């Protein structure tokens, strides 16, 4: 099913999303990948505030290539989400509403998605040039010294994603593969 | 002795880095077209369509095909009649990477220390594989490697008794574990034989062999075809979201090995499988 959603996601939006839905997102998304997650985790361990409001946040696991002049961003496709599995349950418990990445998640992340009523989207891996066209603005908001791994605030318009794990814990990576398996 | 300047080498490496990251290699283009016709899944077709659009945008607007513009892997065959002038070959290669990644707006993805993890800021150093060959030419292949697929690559130290079935199981295990993480449709490079490190380098080198080409060794060609068929029956599909096209090609290279061993390396690459060569 194809859907257009304006961010932030409401609880109703999330409930109505099902594994396999093709969704176009419009609104604010934050980027964070390995190094930014590590730093946020260290901040939480020291009881320090996070640099962005996690409640309702959509986090895109992405580190862009540099922007050419006159463009908001360079190539901007998803990175492998499982590297953030160590940190994701904690951020989901703090209210993160969605993650955008690629690849499988571990059982602890799935449980945290269901527990908190969140969603895991995949963007198409390796389509960084195409996906950059759906990003209209980009600004570094934290950890500037991390270069491509800094936290960026993105404004996206009709950013194409697919629901992989919905709020009930259905996982498209498991169900879709079974459908086409002919071993 | 034929003289080749380090300046010329630096320029060549720089332009190869930029080219590899913006233009799909011709063999991969053919593999891509063949695959599109075979996909049955609607979502799979849609993803392949997006990947095609992505390649077009990359070329036309000079936006890297993927944001992970890789760690620069360089294979360099140095003719023994060549005299390199103007400084160190290794410095010239790294200078070329620095220049290409800076001037080409490519992502700087290299950290100087695997534990301390400070970005080097210019994507150096490259990973360089030298070989000395007869002749008076320098043959350079640049294969920037992204880590979505690199992280899913494996070395298996099998026993001779495991035989060819063991090899097949090893490759299929690596591919299934990789699943959606490696940005399928993938290209699978396999190295069989040698030692622990030799088979890994063979697997990497296998990725630079033209997709669609086959080994000249009969049983290896058969293995390549059988593995491709088996991989495409896993159902992983484009983007790992289900379908009939999981891999474009399986390339296998072999080397003599020890009486006690059967090393197998599986180097997985995404659908772009960047590799581009030049001869100086």
Coordinates of C-alpha atoms in Angstrom, one line a residue:
Chain A
X1 CA 0.0 0.0 0.0
X2 CA 1.3 3.5 -0.8
X3 CA 1.0 6.3 1.7
X4 CA 2.1 9.9 2.1
X5 CA 2.9 10.9 5.7
X6 CA 3.7 14.3 7.1
X7 CA 6.1 14.1 10.1
X8 CA 6.1 13.9 13.1
X9 CA 4.4 10.6 13.1
X10 CA 1.3 10.3 15.3
X11 CA 0.4 7.2 17.2
X12 CA -2.4 6.7 14.8
X13 CA 0.0 7.0 11.8
X14 CA 2.2 4.3 13.3
X15 CA -0.7 2.0 14.2
X16 CA -1.9 2.2 10.6
X17 CA 1.5 1.3 9.1
X18 CA 2.0 -2.3 8.1
X19 CA 5.1 -4.2 7.2
X20 CA 5.4 -3.9 3.4
X21 CA 3.8 -0.5 3.0
X22 CA 5.5 1.9 0.7
X23 CA 5.6 5.3 2.3
X24 CA 6.7 8.8 1.3
X25 CA 7.8 10.9 4.3
X26 CA 7.7 14.7 4.4
X27 CA 9.1 16.8 7.3
X28 CA 12.0 16.7 9.8
X29 CA 14.4 13.8 10.1
X30 CA 17.7 13.6 12.1
X31 CA 20.7 11.7 10.9
X32 CA 22.9 9.7 13.3
X33 CA 25.1 6.7 12.7
X34 CA 27.8 4.8 14.6
X35 CA 29.9 7.6 16.2
X36 CA 26.9 9.9 17.0
X37 CA 25.1 7.0 18.7
X38 CA 28.2 6.2 20.7
X39 CA 28.4 9.8 21.9
X40 CA 24.7 9.9 22.7
X41 CA 25.0 6.7 24.7
X42 CA 28.0 8.2 26.6
X43 CA 25.9 11.3 27.3
X44 CA 23.0 9.2 28.7
X45 CA 25.4 7.2 30.9
X46 CA 26.6 10.5 32.4
X47 CA 23.0 11.8 32.8
X48 CA 23.7 14.6 30.3
X49 CA 21.0 15.8 28.0
X50 CA 20.9 14.6 24.4
X51 CA 21.6 17.1 21.7
X52 CA 18.3 16.5 20.0
X53 CA 14.8 15.8 21.4
X54 CA 14.3 12.1 21.1
X55 CA 10.6 12.1 21.8
X56 CA 8.9 11.7 18.4
X57 CA 12.2 11.8 16.5
X58 CA 12.8 10.0 13.3
X59 CA 16.4 8.9 13.1
X60 CA 18.0 8.2 9.7
X61 CA 21.1 6.0 9.8
X62 CA 23.1 7.9 7.2
X63 CA 26.4 9.8 6.7
X64 CA 26.3 11.8 3.5
X65 CA 29.0 12.5 1.0
X66 CA 29.9 16.2 0.8
X67 CA 27.5 18.5 -1.0
X68 CA 28.5 20.2 -4.2
X69 CA 27.9 24.0 -4.3
X70 CA 24.3 25.0 -4.4
X71 CA 23.0 21.6 -3.2
X72 CA 21.7 20.8 0.3
X73 CA 23.6 17.5 0.5
X74 CA 25.6 14.9 -1.4
X75 CA 24.8 11.3 -1.9
X76 CA 22.5 10.3 1.1
X77 CA 21.5 6.6 1.3
X78 CA 20.9 4.4 4.3
X79 CA 23.7 2.6 6.2
X80 CA 23.3 -0.8 7.8
X81 CA 21.0 -0.5 10.8
X82 CA 22.2 -3.5 12.8
X83 CA 25.3 -1.6 13.9
X84 CA 23.0 0.7 15.9
X85 CA 21.1 -2.3 17.5
X86 CA 23.2 -1.8 20.6
X87 CA 21.8 1.7 21.1
X88 CA 18.4 1.6 19.6
X89 CA 16.3 0.1 22.4
X90 CA 17.4 2.8 24.8
X91 CA 16.5 5.5 22.3
X92 CA 13.1 3.9 21.5
X93 CA 12.4 3.8 25.3
X94 CA 13.1 7.6 25.3
X95 CA 10.4 8.1 22.6
X96 CA 12.1 7.8 19.2
X97 CA 9.2 7.1 16.9
X98 CA 11.0 5.7 13.8
X99 CA 14.3 4.6 12.4
X100 CA 15.3 4.6 8.7
X101 CA 18.1 2.3 7.6
X102 CA 18.7 -0.9 5.8
X103 CA 19.1 -4.5 6.9
X104 CA 18.0 -6.7 9.7
X105 CA 17.4 -5.8 13.3
X106 CA 18.0 -8.0 16.4
X107 CA 15.3 -9.3 18.7
X108 CA 16.0 -6.7 21.4
X109 CA 15.3 -3.9 18.8
X110 CA 12.1 -5.6 17.6
X111 CA 10.9 -6.0 21.2
X112 CA 11.6 -2.3 21.9
X113 CA 9.7 -1.3 18.6
X114 CA 6.6 -3.3 19.8
X115 CA 6.9 -2.1 23.4
X116 CA 7.0 1.6 22.4
X117 CA 4.8 1.5 19.3
X118 CA 7.5 2.6 16.9
X119 CA 8.4 1.6 13.3
X120 CA 11.5 0.6 11.3
X121 CA 11.7 1.8 7.8
X122 CA 14.2 0.8 5.1
X123 CA 15.3 3.1 2.4
X124 CA 16.8 1.5 -0.7
X125 CA 20.5 0.7 0.0
X126 CA 22.8 2.0 -2.7
X127 CA 20.4 4.6 -4.0
X128 CA 22.1 7.6 -2.4
X129 CA 22.0 9.9 -5.4
X130 CA 18.2 9.3 -5.9
X131 CA 17.4 9.7 -2.2
X132 CA 19.4 13.0 -2.0
X133 CA 16.8 14.5 -4.4
X134 CA 14.2 14.1 -1.6
X135 CA 16.2 16.1 0.9
X136 CA 15.5 19.8 0.6
X137 CA 17.6 21.1 3.5
X138 CA 20.4 19.9 5.7
X139 CA 22.0 21.5 8.7
X140 CA 24.5 20.1 11.2
X141 CA 23.0 20.4 14.7
X142 CA 25.5 18.4 16.9
X143 CA 28.9 16.7 17.0
X144 CA 30.2 18.8 14.0
X145 CA 33.7 17.4 14.7
X146 CA 32.5 13.9 13.5
X147 CA 32.3 15.1 9.9
X148 CA 30.0 12.8 7.9
X149 CA 29.0 11.2 11.2
X150 CA 27.7 14.5 12.8
X151 CA 24.0 14.8 13.7
X152 CA 22.1 16.6 10.9
X153 CA 18.7 18.0 10.8
X154 CA 17.2 17.2 7.4
X155 CA 14.0 18.5 5.8
X156 CA 12.7 15.8 3.5
X157 CA 10.0 15.9 0.9
X158 CA 8.3 12.7 -0.3
X159 CA 11.3 10.6 0.9
X160 CA 10.6 7.0 -0.2
X161 CA 10.8 4.3 2.4
X162 CA 9.3 0.8 3.0
X163 CA 7.9 -0.4 6.4
X164 CA 10.1 -3.3 7.4
X165 CA 9.2 -3.8 11.1
X166 CA 5.8 -2.5 12.0
X167 CA 4.5 -1.7 15.5
X168 CA 3.2 -5.2 15.9
X169 CA 6.6 -6.7 15.2
X170 CA 6.0 -8.1 11.7
X171 CA 9.3 -8.2 9.8
X172 CA 9.2 -7.9 6.0
X173 CA 12.8 -9.2 5.7
X174 CA 11.5 -12.5 7.1
X175 CA 8.1 -12.8 5.3
X176 CA 9.1 -11.5 1.9
X177 CA 12.1 -13.8 1.5
X178 CA 9.9 -16.8 2.4
X179 CA 7.5 -15.9 -0.4
X180 CA 10.2 -16.0 -3.1
X181 CA 12.4 -18.8 -1.7
X182 CA 12.6 -21.8 -4.0
X183 CA 15.4 -23.9 -2.5
Chain B
X1 CA 63.8 1.1 -18.5
X2 CA 60.6 3.0 -19.2
X3 CA 60.0 6.0 -16.8
X4 CA 56.6 6.8 -15.3
X5 CA 56.3 9.8 -13.0
X6 CA 54.6 9.7 -9.7
X7 CA 52.7 12.8 -10.8
X8 CA 51.1 10.8 -13.6
X9 CA 50.2 8.0 -11.2
X10 CA 48.6 10.4 -8.8
X11 CA 46.5 12.0 -11.5
X12 CA 45.4 8.6 -12.8
X13 CA 44.4 7.3 -9.3
X14 CA 42.5 10.5 -8.6
X15 CA 40.4 10.3 -11.8
X16 CA 39.8 6.5 -11.3
X17 CA 38.4 7.2 -7.8
X18 CA 36.0 9.8 -9.2
X19 CA 35.0 7.7 -12.1
X20 CA 34.4 4.5 -10.1
X21 CA 32.0 6.4 -7.7
X22 CA 29.9 8.1 -10.4
X23 CA 29.7 5.7 -13.3
X24 CA 28.6 2.1 -13.3
X25 CA 31.2 -0.2 -15.0
X26 CA 30.0 -1.5 -18.4
X27 CA 30.0 -5.2 -17.2
X28 CA 27.8 -4.3 -14.3
X29 CA 25.5 -2.3 -16.6
X30 CA 25.0 -5.5 -18.7
X31 CA 24.5 -7.6 -15.6
X32 CA 21.9 -5.1 -14.3
X33 CA 19.9 -5.1 -17.5
X34 CA 19.8 -9.0 -17.6
X35 CA 18.6 -9.1 -14.0
X36 CA 15.7 -6.6 -14.5
X37 CA 14.1 -8.9 -17.0
X38 CA 14.2 -11.8 -14.6
X39 CA 12.7 -10.2 -11.5
X40 CA 9.2 -11.4 -10.6
X41 CA 8.5 -9.5 -7.4
X42 CA 6.6 -6.2 -7.8
X43 CA 8.5 -4.6 -5.0
X44 CA 11.7 -6.1 -6.4
X45 CA 11.0 -4.5 -9.8
X46 CA 10.3 -1.2 -8.1
X47 CA 13.6 -1.3 -6.2
X48 CA 15.5 -2.2 -9.4
X49 CA 13.8 0.7 -11.1
X50 CA 14.9 3.0 -8.3
X51 CA 18.5 1.7 -8.6
X52 CA 18.4 2.4 -12.3
X53 CA 17.1 6.0 -11.7
X54 CA 19.8 6.4 -9.1
X55 CA 22.6 5.4 -11.6
X56 CA 21.2 7.9 -14.1
X57 CA 21.1 10.7 -11.5
X58 CA 24.6 9.9 -10.4
X59 CA 26.0 10.3 -13.9
X60 CA 24.1 13.3 -14.9
X61 CA 24.3 15.3 -11.7
X62 CA 27.7 14.0 -10.5
X63 CA 26.4 12.8 -7.2
X64 CA 28.1 9.6 -6.0
X65 CA 26.1 6.5 -6.7
X66 CA 26.3 5.6 -3.0
X67 CA 27.2 7.9 -0.1
X68 CA 29.6 5.2 1.1
X69 CA 32.3 6.0 -1.5
X70 CA 34.3 3.3 0.1
X71 CA 37.8 2.6 1.3
X72 CA 40.0 2.8 -1.8
X73 CA 41.3 -0.6 -2.7
X74 CA 44.1 -0.4 -5.3
X75 CA 45.5 -3.3 -7.3
X76 CA 48.6 -2.3 -9.0
X77 CA 50.7 -4.5 -11.4
X78 CA 54.1 -3.0 -11.8
X79 CA 56.0 -4.1 -14.9
X80 CA 59.6 -5.0 -13.9
X81 CA 60.9 -2.8 -16.7
X82 CA 59.3 0.3 -15.2
X83 CA 61.2 3.0 -13.4
X84 CA 59.1 5.2 -11.2
X85 CA 60.4 8.7 -10.9
X86 CA 59.6 11.6 -8.6
X87 CA 59.2 9.9 -5.3
X88 CA 57.6 6.9 -3.6
X89 CA 54.9 4.9 -5.4
X90 CA 52.9 4.4 -2.2
X91 CA 52.8 8.2 -1.5
X92 CA 51.8 8.8 -5.1
X93 CA 48.9 6.4 -4.8
X94 CA 47.7 7.9 -1.5
X95 CA 48.1 11.4 -2.9
X96 CA 45.8 10.3 -5.8
X97 CA 43.2 9.0 -3.3
X98 CA 43.4 12.3 -1.3
X99 CA 43.0 14.3 -4.5
X100 CA 40.2 12.2 -5.9
X101 CA 38.2 12.1 -2.7
X102 CA 38.6 15.8 -2.0
X103 CA 38.0 17.2 -5.5
X104 CA 35.4 14.7 -6.4
X105 CA 33.2 15.5 -3.3
X106 CA 33.5 11.9 -2.2
X107 CA 32.9 10.9 1.5
X108 CA 35.9 10.6 3.8
X109 CA 35.2 7.2 5.4
X110 CA 38.6 6.2 6.8
X111 CA 39.6 6.3 10.5
X112 CA 43.3 6.3 11.4
X113 CA 43.1 3.7 14.1
X114 CA 40.6 0.9 14.4
X115 CA 39.9 1.6 18.1
X116 CA 40.6 5.3 18.6
X117 CA 38.6 6.0 15.4
X118 CA 39.7 9.5 14.3
X119 CA 38.7 10.2 10.7
X120 CA 41.8 10.9 8.6
X121 CA 39.8 13.6 6.7
X122 CA 41.0 12.6 3.2
X123 CA 40.1 8.9 2.9
X124 CA 43.7 7.8 3.0
X125 CA 45.4 5.5 3.3
X126 CA 44.4 3.2 0.5
X127 CA 44.6 -0.6 0.8
X128 CA 47.2 -1.4 -1.9
X129 CA 47.9 -4.8 -3.4
X130 CA 51.1 -4.8 -5.5
X131 CA 52.3 -7.4 -7.9
X132 CA 55.5 -7.4 -10.0
X133 CA 54.9 -8.6 -13.5
X134 CA 57.0 -8.8 -16.7
X135 CA 56.8 -5.8 -19.1
X136 CA 57.1 -2.0 -19.1
X137 CA 53.6 -1.0 -18.1
X138 CA 51.8 -0.1 -14.9
X139 CA 48.2 -1.5 -14.6
X140 CA 46.1 0.1 -12.0
X141 CA 42.6 -1.0 -10.8
X142 CA 40.8 1.1 -8.3
X143 CA 37.9 -0.7 -6.5
X144 CA 36.4 1.5 -3.7
X145 CA 34.8 -0.8 -1.2
X146 CA 31.8 0.1 0.9
X147 CA 31.5 -1.5 4.3
X148 CA 27.8 -2.5 4.2
X149 CA 28.8 -5.5 2.1
X150 CA 32.4 -5.7 3.4
X151 CA 31.2 -6.3 6.9
X152 CA 29.3 -9.4 5.7
X153 CA 32.3 -11.0 4.1
X154 CA 33.9 -14.1 5.6
X155 CA 36.8 -16.5 5.6
X156 CA 36.2 -20.2 6.2
X157 CA 39.1 -22.5 7.0
X158 CA 37.5 -25.8 5.7
X159 CA 39.0 -29.3 5.8
X160 CA 40.0 -31.1 2.6
X161 CA 37.2 -33.6 3.5
X162 CA 34.6 -30.9 3.2
X163 CA 35.3 -30.7 -0.5
X164 CA 33.2 -28.8 -3.0
X165 CA 30.0 -29.3 -1.0
X166 CA 31.7 -27.5 1.9
X167 CA 32.6 -24.7 -0.4
X168 CA 29.1 -24.3 -1.6
X169 CA 27.7 -24.3 2.0
X170 CA 30.3 -21.6 3.0
X171 CA 29.3 -19.3 0.1
X172 CA 25.5 -19.8 0.7
X173 CA 26.0 -19.3 4.5
X174 CA 27.8 -16.0 3.9
X175 CA 25.2 -14.8 1.3
X176 CA 22.2 -15.7 3.6
X177 CA 23.7 -14.0 6.6
X178 CA 24.4 -10.9 4.5
X179 CA 20.8 -10.8 3.2
X180 CA 19.6 -7.2 3.0
X181 CA 22.7 -5.7 4.7
X182 CA 24.9 -6.0 1.6
X183 CA 22.6 -4.0 -0.7
X184 CA 21.5 -6.9 -3.0
X185 CA 21.5 -7.7 -5.9
X186 CA 25.1 -8.6 -5.0
X187 CA 28.2 -9.7 -6.7
X188 CA 30.0 -12.5 -4.8
X189 CA 33.7 -12.8 -5.0
X190 CA 35.1 -16.2 -3.9
X191 CA 38.7 -17.2 -3.3
X192 CA 39.5 -20.9 -2.8
X193 CA 42.9 -22.3 -1.8
X194 CA 46.1 -20.6 -0.9
X195 CA 46.5 -19.6 2.8
X196 CA 44.3 -17.7 5.2
X197 CA 45.3 -14.3 3.6
X198 CA 45.8 -15.5 0.1
X199 CA 42.2 -16.7 -0.3
X200 CA 40.9 -13.3 1.0
X201 CA 42.9 -11.4 -1.5
X202 CA 41.7 -13.8 -4.3
X203 CA 38.1 -13.2 -3.2
X204 CA 38.6 -9.4 -3.5
X205 CA 40.4 -9.7 -6.8
X206 CA 37.5 -12.0 -8.1
X207 CA 35.2 -9.0 -7.7
X208 CA 37.2 -7.0 -10.2
X209 CA 36.8 -9.7 -12.9
X210 CA 34.1 -8.9 -15.4
X211 CA 30.6 -9.8 -14.3
X212 CA 29.2 -12.4 -16.7
X213 CA 32.6 -13.8 -17.5
X214 CA 33.6 -17.3 -16.3
X215 CA 36.7 -19.1 -15.1
X216 CA 38.6 -21.1 -17.7
X217 CA 38.8 -24.1 -15.3
X218 CA 35.8 -26.4 -16.0
X219 CA 34.8 -27.2 -12.4
X220 CA 35.2 -23.6 -11.3
X221 CA 32.9 -22.4 -14.2
X222 CA 30.3 -25.0 -13.2
X223 CA 30.6 -23.9 -9.5
X224 CA 30.1 -20.2 -10.5
X225 CA 26.9 -21.1 -12.4
X226 CA 25.5 -23.4 -9.8
X227 CA 26.2 -21.0 -6.9
X228 CA 24.5 -18.1 -8.9
X229 CA 21.4 -20.3 -9.4
X230 CA 21.3 -21.3 -5.7
X231 CA 21.8 -17.8 -4.5
X232 CA 19.0 -16.6 -6.7
X233 CA 16.7 -19.3 -5.1
X234 CA 17.2 -17.9 -1.6
X235 CA 14.4 -15.4 -2.2
X236 CA 16.5 -12.5 -0.7
X237 CA 15.9 -10.4 -3.8
X238 CA 16.5 -6.7 -4.6
X239 CA 17.0 -4.7 -1.4
X240 CA 16.6 -8.0 0.6
X241 CA 12.8 -7.5 0.3
X242 CA 12.1 -10.7 -1.6
X243 CA 12.6 -11.7 -5.2
X244 CA 14.3 -13.7 -7.8
X245 CA 17.4 -11.6 -8.3
X246 CA 19.7 -11.8 -5.3
X247 CA 23.0 -11.8 -7.1
X248 CA 24.3 -10.6 -10.5
X249 CA 27.4 -12.8 -10.6
X250 CA 29.6 -15.2 -8.7
X251 CA 33.3 -14.9 -9.6
X252 CA 35.6 -17.6 -8.2
X253 CA 39.4 -17.5 -8.3
X254 CA 41.5 -20.5 -7.1
X255 CA 45.1 -21.1 -6.0
X256 CA 47.1 -24.2 -5.0
X257 CA 46.9 -24.9 -1.3
X258 CA 48.3 -27.1 1.5
X259 CA 47.6 -30.8 1.9
X260 CA 45.9 -30.1 5.2
X261 CA 43.6 -27.2 4.1
X262 CA 40.8 -25.8 2.1
X263 CA 40.6 -22.1 2.8
X264 CA 37.5 -20.3 1.3
X265 CA 36.9 -16.6 1.4
X266 CA 33.7 -14.9 0.4
X267 CA 33.9 -11.2 -0.4
X268 CA 30.4 -9.8 -0.9
X269 CA 29.8 -6.6 -2.9
X270 CA 26.7 -4.5 -3.5
X271 CA 25.0 -4.1 -6.9
X272 CA 27.4 -1.4 -8.0
X273 CA 30.7 -3.4 -7.5
X274 CA 32.9 -0.4 -8.3
X275 CA 36.0 -1.3 -10.2
X276 CA 37.8 0.7 -12.9
X277 CA 41.2 0.2 -14.5
X278 CA 43.9 2.1 -16.4
X279 CA 47.2 1.2 -18.0
X280 CA 50.1 3.6 -18.0

